[in-house]
Short mmCIF file of C-alpha atoms and ligand atoms in Angstrom, two decimals:
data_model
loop_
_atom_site.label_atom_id
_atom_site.label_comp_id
_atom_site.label_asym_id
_atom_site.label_seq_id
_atom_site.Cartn_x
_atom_site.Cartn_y
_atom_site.Cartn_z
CA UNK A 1421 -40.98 214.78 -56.79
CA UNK A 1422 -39.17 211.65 -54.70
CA UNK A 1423 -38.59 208.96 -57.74
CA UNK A 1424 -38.47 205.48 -56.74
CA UNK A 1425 -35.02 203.96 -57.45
CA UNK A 1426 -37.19 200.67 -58.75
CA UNK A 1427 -39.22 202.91 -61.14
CA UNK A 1428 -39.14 202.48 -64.61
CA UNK A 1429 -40.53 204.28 -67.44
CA UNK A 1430 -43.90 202.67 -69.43
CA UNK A 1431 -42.20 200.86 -72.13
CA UNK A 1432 -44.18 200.47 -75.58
CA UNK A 1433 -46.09 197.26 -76.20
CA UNK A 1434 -43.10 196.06 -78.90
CA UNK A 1435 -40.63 196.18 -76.47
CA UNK A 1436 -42.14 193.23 -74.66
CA UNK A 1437 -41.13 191.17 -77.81
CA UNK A 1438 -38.44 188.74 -77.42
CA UNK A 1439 -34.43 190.22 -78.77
CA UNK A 1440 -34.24 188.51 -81.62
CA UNK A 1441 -30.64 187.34 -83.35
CA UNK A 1442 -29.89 190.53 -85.25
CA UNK A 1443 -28.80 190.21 -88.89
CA UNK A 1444 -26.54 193.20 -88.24
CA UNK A 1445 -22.89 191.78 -88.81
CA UNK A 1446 -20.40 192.66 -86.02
CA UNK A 1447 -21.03 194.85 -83.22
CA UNK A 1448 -21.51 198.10 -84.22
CA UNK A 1449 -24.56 199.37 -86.17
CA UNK A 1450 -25.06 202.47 -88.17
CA UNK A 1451 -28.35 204.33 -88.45
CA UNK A 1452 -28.47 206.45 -91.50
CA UNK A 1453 -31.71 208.31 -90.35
CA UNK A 1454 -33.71 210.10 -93.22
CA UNK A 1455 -35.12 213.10 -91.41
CA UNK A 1456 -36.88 213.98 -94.57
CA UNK A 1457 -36.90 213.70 -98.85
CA UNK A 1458 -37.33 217.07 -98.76
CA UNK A 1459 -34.21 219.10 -100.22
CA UNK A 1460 -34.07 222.75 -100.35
CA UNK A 1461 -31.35 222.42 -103.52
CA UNK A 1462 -31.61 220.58 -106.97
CA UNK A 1463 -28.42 218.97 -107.91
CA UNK A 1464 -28.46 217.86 -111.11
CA UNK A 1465 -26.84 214.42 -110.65
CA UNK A 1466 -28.50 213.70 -107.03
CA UNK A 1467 -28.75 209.98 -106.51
CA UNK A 1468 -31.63 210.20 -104.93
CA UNK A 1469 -33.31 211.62 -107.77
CA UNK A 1470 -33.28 208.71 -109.44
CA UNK A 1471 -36.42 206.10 -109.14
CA UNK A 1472 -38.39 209.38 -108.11
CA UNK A 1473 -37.56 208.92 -104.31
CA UNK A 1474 -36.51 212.52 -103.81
CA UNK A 1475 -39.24 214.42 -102.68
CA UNK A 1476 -41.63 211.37 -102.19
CA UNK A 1477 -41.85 211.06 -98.65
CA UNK A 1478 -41.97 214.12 -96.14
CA UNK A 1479 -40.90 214.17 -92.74
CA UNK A 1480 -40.67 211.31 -90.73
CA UNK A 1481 -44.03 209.72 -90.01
CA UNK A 1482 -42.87 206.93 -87.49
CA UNK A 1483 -42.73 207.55 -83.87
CA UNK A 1484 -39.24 207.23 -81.48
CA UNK A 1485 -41.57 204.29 -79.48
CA UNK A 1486 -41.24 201.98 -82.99
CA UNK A 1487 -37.56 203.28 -83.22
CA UNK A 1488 -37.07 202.12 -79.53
CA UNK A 1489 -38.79 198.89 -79.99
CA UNK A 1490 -36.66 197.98 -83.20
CA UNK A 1491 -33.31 199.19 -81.06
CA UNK A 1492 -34.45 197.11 -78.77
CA UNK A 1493 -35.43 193.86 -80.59
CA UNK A 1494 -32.58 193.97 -83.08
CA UNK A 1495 -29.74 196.00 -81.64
CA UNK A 1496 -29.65 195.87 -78.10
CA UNK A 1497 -25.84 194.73 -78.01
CA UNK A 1498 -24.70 196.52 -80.74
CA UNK A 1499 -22.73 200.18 -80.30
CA UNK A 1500 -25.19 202.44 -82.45
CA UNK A 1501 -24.00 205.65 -83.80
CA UNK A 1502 -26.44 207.66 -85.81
CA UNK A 1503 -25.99 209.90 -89.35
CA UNK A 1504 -28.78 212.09 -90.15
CA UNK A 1505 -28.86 212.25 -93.63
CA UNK A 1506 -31.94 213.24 -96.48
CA UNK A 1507 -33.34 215.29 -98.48
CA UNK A 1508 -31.62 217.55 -96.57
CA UNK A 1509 -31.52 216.34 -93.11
CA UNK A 1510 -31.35 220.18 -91.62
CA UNK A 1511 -35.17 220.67 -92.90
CA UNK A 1512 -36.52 218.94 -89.96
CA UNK A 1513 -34.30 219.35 -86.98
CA UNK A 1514 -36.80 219.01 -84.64
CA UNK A 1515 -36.55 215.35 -85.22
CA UNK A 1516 -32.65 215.35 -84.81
CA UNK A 1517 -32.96 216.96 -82.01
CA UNK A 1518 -35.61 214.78 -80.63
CA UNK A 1519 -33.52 211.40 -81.33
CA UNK A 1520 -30.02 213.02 -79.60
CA UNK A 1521 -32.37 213.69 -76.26
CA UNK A 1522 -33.97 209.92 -76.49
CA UNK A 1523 -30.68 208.33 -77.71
CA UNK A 1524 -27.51 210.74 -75.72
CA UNK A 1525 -25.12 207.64 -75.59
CA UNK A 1526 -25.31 207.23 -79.31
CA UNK A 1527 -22.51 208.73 -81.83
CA UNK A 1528 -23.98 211.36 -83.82
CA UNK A 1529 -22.91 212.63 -87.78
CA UNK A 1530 -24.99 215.10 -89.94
CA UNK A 1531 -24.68 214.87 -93.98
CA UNK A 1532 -25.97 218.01 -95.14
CA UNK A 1533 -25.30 220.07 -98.14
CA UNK A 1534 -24.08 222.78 -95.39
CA UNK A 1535 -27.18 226.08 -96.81
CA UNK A 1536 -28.78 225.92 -93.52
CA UNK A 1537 -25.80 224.77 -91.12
CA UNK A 1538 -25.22 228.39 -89.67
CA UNK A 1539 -28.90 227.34 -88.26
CA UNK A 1540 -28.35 224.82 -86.29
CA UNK A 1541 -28.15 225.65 -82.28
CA UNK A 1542 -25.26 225.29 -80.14
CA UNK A 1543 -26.42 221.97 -78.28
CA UNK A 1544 -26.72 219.97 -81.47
CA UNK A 1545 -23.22 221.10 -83.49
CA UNK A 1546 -21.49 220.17 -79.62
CA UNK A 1547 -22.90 216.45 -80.16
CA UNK A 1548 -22.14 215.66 -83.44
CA UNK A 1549 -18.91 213.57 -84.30
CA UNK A 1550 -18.83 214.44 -87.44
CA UNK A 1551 -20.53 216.67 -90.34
CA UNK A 1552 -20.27 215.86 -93.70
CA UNK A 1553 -20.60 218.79 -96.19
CA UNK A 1554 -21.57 218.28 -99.93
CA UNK A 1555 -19.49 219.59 -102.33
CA UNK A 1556 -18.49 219.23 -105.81
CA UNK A 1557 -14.62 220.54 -105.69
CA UNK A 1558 -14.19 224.49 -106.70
CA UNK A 1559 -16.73 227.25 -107.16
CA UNK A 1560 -16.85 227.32 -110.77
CA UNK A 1561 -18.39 223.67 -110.72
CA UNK A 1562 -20.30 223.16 -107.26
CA UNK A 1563 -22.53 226.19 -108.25
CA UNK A 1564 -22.82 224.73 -112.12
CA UNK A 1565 -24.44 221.32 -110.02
CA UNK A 1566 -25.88 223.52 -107.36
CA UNK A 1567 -26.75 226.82 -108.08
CA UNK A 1568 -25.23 230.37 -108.41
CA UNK A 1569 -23.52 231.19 -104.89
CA UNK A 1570 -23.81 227.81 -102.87
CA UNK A 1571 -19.75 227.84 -102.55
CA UNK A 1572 -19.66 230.93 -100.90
CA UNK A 1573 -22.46 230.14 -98.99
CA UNK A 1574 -21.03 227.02 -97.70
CA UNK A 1575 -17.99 227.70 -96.41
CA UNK A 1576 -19.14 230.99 -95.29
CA UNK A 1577 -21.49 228.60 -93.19
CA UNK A 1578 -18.58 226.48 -92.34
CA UNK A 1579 -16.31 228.76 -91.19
CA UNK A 1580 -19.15 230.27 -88.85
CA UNK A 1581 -19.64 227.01 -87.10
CA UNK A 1582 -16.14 225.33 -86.58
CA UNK A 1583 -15.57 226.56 -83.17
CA UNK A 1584 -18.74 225.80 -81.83
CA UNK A 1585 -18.79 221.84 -83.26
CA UNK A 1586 -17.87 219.41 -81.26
CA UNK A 1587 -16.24 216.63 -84.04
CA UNK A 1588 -14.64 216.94 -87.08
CA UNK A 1589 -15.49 218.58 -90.58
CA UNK A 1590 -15.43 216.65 -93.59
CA UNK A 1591 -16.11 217.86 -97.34
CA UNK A 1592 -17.77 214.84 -98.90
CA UNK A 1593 -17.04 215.84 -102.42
CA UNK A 1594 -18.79 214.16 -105.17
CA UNK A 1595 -15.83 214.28 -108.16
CA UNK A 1596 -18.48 214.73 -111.09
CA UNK A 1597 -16.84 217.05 -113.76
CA UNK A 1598 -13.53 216.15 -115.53
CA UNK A 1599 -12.29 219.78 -114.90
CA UNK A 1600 -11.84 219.58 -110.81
CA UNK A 1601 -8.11 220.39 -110.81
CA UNK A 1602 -5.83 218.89 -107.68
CA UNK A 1603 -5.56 222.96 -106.03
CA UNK A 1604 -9.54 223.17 -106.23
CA UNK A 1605 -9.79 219.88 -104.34
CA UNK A 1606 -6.42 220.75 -101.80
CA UNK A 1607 -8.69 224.19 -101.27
CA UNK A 1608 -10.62 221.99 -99.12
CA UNK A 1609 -7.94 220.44 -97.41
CA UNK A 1610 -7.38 223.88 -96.33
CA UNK A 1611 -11.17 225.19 -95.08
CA UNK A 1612 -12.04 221.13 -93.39
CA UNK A 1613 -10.05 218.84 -91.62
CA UNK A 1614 -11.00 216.25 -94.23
CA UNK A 1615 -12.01 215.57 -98.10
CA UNK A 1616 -13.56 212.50 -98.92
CA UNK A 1617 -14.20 212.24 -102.79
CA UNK A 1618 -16.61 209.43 -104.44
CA UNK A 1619 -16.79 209.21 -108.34
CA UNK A 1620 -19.60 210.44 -109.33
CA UNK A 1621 -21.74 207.28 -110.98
CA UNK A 1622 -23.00 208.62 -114.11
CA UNK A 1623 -22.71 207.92 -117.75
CA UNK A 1624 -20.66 210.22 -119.75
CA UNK A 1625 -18.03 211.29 -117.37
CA UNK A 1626 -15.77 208.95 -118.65
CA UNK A 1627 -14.26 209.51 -122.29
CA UNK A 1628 -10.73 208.87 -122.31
CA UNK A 1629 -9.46 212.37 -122.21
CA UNK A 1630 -11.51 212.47 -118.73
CA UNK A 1631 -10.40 209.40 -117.19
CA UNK A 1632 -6.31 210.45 -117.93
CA UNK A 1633 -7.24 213.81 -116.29
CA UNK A 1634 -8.54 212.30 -113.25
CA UNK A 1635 -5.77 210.28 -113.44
CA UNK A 1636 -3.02 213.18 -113.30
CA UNK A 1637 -5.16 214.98 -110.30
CA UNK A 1638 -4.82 211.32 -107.99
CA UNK A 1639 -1.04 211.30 -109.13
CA UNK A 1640 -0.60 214.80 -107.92
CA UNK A 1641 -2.90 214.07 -104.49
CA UNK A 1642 -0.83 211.01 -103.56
CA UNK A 1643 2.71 212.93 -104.36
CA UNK A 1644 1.21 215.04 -101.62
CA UNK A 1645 0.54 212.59 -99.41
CA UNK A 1646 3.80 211.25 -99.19
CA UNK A 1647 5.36 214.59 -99.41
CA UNK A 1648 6.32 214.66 -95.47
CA UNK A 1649 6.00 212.21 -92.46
CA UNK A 1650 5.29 214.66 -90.00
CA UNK A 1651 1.66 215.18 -90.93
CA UNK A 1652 -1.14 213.51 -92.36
CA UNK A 1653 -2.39 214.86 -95.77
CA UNK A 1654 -6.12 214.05 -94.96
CA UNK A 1655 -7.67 212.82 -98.28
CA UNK A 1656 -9.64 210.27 -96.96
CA UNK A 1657 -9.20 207.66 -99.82
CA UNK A 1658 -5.49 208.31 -100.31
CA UNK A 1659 -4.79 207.65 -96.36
CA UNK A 1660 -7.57 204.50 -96.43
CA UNK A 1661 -5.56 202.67 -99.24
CA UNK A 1662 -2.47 203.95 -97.08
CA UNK A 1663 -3.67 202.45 -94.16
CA UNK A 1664 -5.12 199.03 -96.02
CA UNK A 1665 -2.10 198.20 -97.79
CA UNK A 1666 0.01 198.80 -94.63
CA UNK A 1667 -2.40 197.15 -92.09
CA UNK A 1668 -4.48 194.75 -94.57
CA UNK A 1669 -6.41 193.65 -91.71
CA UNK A 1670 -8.19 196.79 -90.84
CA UNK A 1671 -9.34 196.89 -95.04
CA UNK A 1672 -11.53 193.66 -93.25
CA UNK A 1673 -12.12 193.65 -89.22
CA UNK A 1674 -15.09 196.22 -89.24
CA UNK A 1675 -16.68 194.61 -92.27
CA UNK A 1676 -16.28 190.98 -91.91
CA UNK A 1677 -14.17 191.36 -95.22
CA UNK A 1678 -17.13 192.91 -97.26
CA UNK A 1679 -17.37 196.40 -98.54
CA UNK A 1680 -15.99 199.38 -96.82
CA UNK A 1681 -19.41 201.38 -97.28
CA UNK A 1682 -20.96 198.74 -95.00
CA UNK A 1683 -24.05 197.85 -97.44
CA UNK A 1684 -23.59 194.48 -96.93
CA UNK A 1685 -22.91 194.10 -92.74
CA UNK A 1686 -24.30 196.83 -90.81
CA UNK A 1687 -25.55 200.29 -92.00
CA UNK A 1688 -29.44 200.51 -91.93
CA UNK A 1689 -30.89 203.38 -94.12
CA UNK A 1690 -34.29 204.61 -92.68
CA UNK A 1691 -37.07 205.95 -94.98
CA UNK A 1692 -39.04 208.26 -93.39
CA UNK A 1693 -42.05 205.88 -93.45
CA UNK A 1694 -39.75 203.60 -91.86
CA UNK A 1695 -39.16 201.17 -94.57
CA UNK A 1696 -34.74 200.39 -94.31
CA UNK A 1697 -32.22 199.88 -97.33
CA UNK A 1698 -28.51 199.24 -96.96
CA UNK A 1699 -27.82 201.50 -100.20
CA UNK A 1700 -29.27 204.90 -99.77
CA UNK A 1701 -29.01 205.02 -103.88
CA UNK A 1702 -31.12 202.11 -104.21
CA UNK A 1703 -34.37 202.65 -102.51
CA UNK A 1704 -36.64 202.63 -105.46
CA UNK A 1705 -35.73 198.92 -105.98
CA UNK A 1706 -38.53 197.11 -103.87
CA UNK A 1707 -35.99 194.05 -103.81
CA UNK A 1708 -33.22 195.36 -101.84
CA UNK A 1709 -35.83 196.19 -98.76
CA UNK A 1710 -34.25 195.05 -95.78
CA UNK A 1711 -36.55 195.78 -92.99
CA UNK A 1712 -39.40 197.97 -91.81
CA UNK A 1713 -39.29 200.21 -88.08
CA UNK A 1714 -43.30 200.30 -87.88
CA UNK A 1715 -43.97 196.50 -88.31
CA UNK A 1716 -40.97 195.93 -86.20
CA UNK A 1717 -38.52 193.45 -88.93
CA UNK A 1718 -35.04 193.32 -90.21
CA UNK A 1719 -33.38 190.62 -92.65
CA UNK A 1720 -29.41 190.55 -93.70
CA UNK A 1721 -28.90 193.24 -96.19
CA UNK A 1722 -30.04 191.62 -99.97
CA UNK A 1723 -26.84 193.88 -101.18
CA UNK A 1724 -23.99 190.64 -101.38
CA UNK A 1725 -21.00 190.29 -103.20
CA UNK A 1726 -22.05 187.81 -106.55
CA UNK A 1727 -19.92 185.97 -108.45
CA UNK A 1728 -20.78 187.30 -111.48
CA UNK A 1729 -18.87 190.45 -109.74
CA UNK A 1730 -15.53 190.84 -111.61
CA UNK A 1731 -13.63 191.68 -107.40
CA UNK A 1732 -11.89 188.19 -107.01
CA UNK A 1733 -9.99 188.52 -109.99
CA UNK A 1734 -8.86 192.08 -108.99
CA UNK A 1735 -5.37 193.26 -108.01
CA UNK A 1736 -7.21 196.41 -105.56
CA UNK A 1737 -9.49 193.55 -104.19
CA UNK A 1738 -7.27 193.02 -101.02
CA UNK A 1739 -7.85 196.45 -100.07
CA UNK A 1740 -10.46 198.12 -102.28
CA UNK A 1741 -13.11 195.32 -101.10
CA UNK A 1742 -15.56 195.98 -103.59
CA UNK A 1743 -15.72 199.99 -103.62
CA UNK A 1744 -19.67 200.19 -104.52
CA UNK A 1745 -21.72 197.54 -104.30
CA UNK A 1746 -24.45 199.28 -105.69
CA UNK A 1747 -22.21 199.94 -108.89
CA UNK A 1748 -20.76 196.39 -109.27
CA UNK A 1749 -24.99 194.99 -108.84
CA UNK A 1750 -26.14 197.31 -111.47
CA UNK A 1751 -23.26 196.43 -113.93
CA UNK A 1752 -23.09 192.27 -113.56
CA UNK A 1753 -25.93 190.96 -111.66
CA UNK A 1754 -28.47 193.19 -113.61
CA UNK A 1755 -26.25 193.73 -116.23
CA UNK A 1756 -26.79 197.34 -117.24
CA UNK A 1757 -23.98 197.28 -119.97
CA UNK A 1758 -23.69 201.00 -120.57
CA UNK A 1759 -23.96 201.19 -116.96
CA UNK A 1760 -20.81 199.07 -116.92
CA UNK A 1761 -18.46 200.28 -119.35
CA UNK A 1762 -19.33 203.99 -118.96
CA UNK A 1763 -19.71 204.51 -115.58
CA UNK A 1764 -18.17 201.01 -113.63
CA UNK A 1765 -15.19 199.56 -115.52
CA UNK A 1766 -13.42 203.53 -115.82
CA UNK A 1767 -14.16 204.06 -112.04
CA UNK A 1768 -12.05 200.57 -111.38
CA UNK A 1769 -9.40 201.80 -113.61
CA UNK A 1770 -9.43 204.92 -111.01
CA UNK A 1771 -9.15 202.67 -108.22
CA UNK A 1772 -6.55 200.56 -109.40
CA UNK A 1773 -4.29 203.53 -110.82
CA UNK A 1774 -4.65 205.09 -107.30
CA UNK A 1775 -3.43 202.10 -105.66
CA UNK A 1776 -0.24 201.74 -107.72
CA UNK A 1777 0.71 205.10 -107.61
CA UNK A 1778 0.24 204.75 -103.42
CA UNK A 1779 2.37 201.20 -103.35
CA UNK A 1780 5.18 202.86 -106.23
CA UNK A 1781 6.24 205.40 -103.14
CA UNK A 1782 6.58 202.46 -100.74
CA UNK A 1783 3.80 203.07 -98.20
CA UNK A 1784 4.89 200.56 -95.59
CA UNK A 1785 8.30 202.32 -95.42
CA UNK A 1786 6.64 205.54 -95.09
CA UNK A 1787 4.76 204.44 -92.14
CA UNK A 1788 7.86 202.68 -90.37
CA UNK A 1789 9.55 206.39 -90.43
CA UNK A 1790 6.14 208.26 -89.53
CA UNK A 1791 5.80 209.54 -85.55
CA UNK A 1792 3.06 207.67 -83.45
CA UNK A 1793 0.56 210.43 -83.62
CA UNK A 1794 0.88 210.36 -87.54
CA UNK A 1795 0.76 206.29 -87.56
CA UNK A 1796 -2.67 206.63 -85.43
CA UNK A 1797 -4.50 209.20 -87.51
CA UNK A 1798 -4.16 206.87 -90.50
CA UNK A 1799 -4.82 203.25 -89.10
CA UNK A 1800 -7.34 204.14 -86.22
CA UNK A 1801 -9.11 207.25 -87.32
CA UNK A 1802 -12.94 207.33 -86.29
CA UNK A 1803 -13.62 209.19 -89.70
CA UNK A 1804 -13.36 205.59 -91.57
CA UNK A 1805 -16.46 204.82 -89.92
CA UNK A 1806 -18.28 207.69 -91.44
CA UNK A 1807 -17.90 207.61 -95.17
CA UNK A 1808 -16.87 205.19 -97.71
CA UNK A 1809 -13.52 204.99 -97.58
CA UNK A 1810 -13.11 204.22 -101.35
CA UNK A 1811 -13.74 206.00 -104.05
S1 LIG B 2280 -11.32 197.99 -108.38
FE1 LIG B 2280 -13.36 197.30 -109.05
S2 LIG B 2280 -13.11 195.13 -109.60
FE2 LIG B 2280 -11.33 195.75 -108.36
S3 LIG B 2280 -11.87 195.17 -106.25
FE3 LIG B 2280 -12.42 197.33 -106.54
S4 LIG B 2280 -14.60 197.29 -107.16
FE4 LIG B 2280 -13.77 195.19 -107.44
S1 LIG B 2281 -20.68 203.25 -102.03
FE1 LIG B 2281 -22.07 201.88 -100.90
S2 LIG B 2281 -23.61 203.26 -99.99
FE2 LIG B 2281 -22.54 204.42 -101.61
S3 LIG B 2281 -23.83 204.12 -103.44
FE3 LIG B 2281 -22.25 202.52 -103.46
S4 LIG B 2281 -23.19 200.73 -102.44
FE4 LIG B 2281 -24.43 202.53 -101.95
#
């Protein structure tokens, strides 16, 4: 059939609405896209367990006509890159599959907890920038958290995959037990070509005794690090406080100065009802909703630095930026004081330790002697824009 060159497609009602000055800081936009609350494991320390929000909503339930009318209202001049992310996202890939044919400019990532990756077809692992697997560091303790096997059966499913993805492989390990020793965690260094750690956020994992033995296992991570020039030891915090206390400026310039998780400028997470949230741990809190893809809205995130927030007085500040927003809100501005010296105030004491140990071994001198291809991995790598960055 002859198409007109002056034909265009019907567009949806919404998308006759005016573009509206979008509250989205900067110019590029994150869609954290949750295909479903459905999750096929049962971590005992998931996030999104708490408030009851796991397993509350199904699939998706709005259409890709709101999607495109909100894109079009809010974000038309912003780059948009996409992570599908759940539940477990993988449980309804015929919506990811559905938003890379309506969307094929956008960047694409996939957080999954990597059971059902050796699933997925060839034309979606091609598009995707990025996957991020969960994982709690060795076998002993991911299958304590996830159940008997899932180690194997991850990185069976990993190794089955790599040639035919497209991006990069990250483990997104969540550091939850005391006991993760630095070989469990360089394991992965080995099987992805990057480990991102977060602390996990929950009381109790932070007697003393458990703090110094994180401590030793950073020590031992950044001794690595800085162990040659000729390659990049890709620990994904160690090289982002590299990179921010060589090149301050990029700790700001994709944030407007805020948080490097991007809950306060521009990541937009998407219930599947539609309903958005800048913190994907906070969506049982009615007061941090941010917008709605059905009835077509979006305000600047509610999730703000406060100055009852302890950052400004902080020797990481200049290039921690506030780690987790969601952490410093529960600990000051609601003041949840268990919250705070259990789980908040020991993290910080992480963060800062890390720092010092990367400034004692001289990072700026480090990167004068490193080759080009070494300097760019560290200050321009595209796998910044896909995780927190800080720990
Ligand atoms: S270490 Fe803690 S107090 Fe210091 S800047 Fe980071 S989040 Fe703020
Ligand atoms: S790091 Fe950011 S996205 Fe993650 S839980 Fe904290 S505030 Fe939320």
């Amino acid at each position: 059939m002859h198409v007109p060159l002056n034909f265009h497609p019907r567009q949806p009602d919404h998308a006759a609405d005016p573009v509206h000055e979008s509250p989205v800081i900067g110019n590029r936009v994150e869609l954290q896209l949750i295909t479903t609350l459905r999750c096929n494991l049962k971590c005992t320390y998931c996030s999104a367990a708490v408030g009851d929000v796991l397993g509350s909503q199904g699939n998706v339930s709005y259409s890709l006509d709101h999607l495109d009318a909100f894109i079009a209202r809010y974000l038309g001049q912003h780059e948009v890159y996409v992570t599908f992310y759940g539940g477990e996202p993988t449980l309804n890939l015929e919506f990811m599959q559905s938003v890379m044919e309506r969307y094929p400019a956008f960047r694409f990532q996939l957080q999954t907890n990597g059971t059902l990756l050796d699933d997925l077809p060839d034309s979606v692992l091609a598009r995707l920038s990025n996957i991020l697997v969960s994982i709690d560091g060795g076998e002993e303790v991911t299958d304590g958290y996830r159940g008997k096997g899932i180690y194997r059966q991850v990185v069976k499913n990993v190794n089955k995959i790599r040639d035919r993805l497209g991006g990069t492989l990250t483990a997104r390990v969540t550091w939850s037990s005391a006991d993760t020793t630095f070989e469990e965690l360089d394991e992965l260094v080995q099987a992805f070509d990057y480990v991102y750690f977060q602390f996990v956020a929950m009381e109790g994992a932070y007697a003393p005794e458990m703090v110094e033995k994180r401590k030793q296992v950073l020590a031992r991570m950044v001794e690595e690090f800085f162990a040659s020039h000729d390659r990049v030891y890709p620990m994904i915090p160690v090289m982002g406080v590299v990179r921010n206390q060589v090149l301050p400026s990029r700790a700001t310039e994709l944030y407007a100065g805020q948080t490097q998780c991007r809950v306060s400028t521009h990541i937009l997470n998407i219930m599947p009802d539609g309903k958005i949230y800048p913190c994907p741990d906070m969506m049982y809190m009615p007061e941090m909703q941010q917008g709605d893809i059905v009835s077509n809205w979006l305000r600047k995130s509610p999730l703000q630095p406060h100055p009852a927030m302890p950052c400004g007085q902080c020797e990481a500040y200049a290039w921690c930026r506030g780690n987790c927003l969601k952490n410093l809100h529960l600990a000051y501005v609601k003041g949840h004081e268990d919250y705070r010296s259990q789980v908040v105030e020991p993290i910080c004491e992480l963060v800062r330790f890390l720092g010092r140990e990367v400034e004692r071994r001289d990072p700026r001198a480090w990167y004068a002697r490193a080759p080009l291809a070494v300097r760019n991995k560290v200050a321009n790598n595209e796998v910044y824009e896909y995780v927190e960055i800080m720990p």
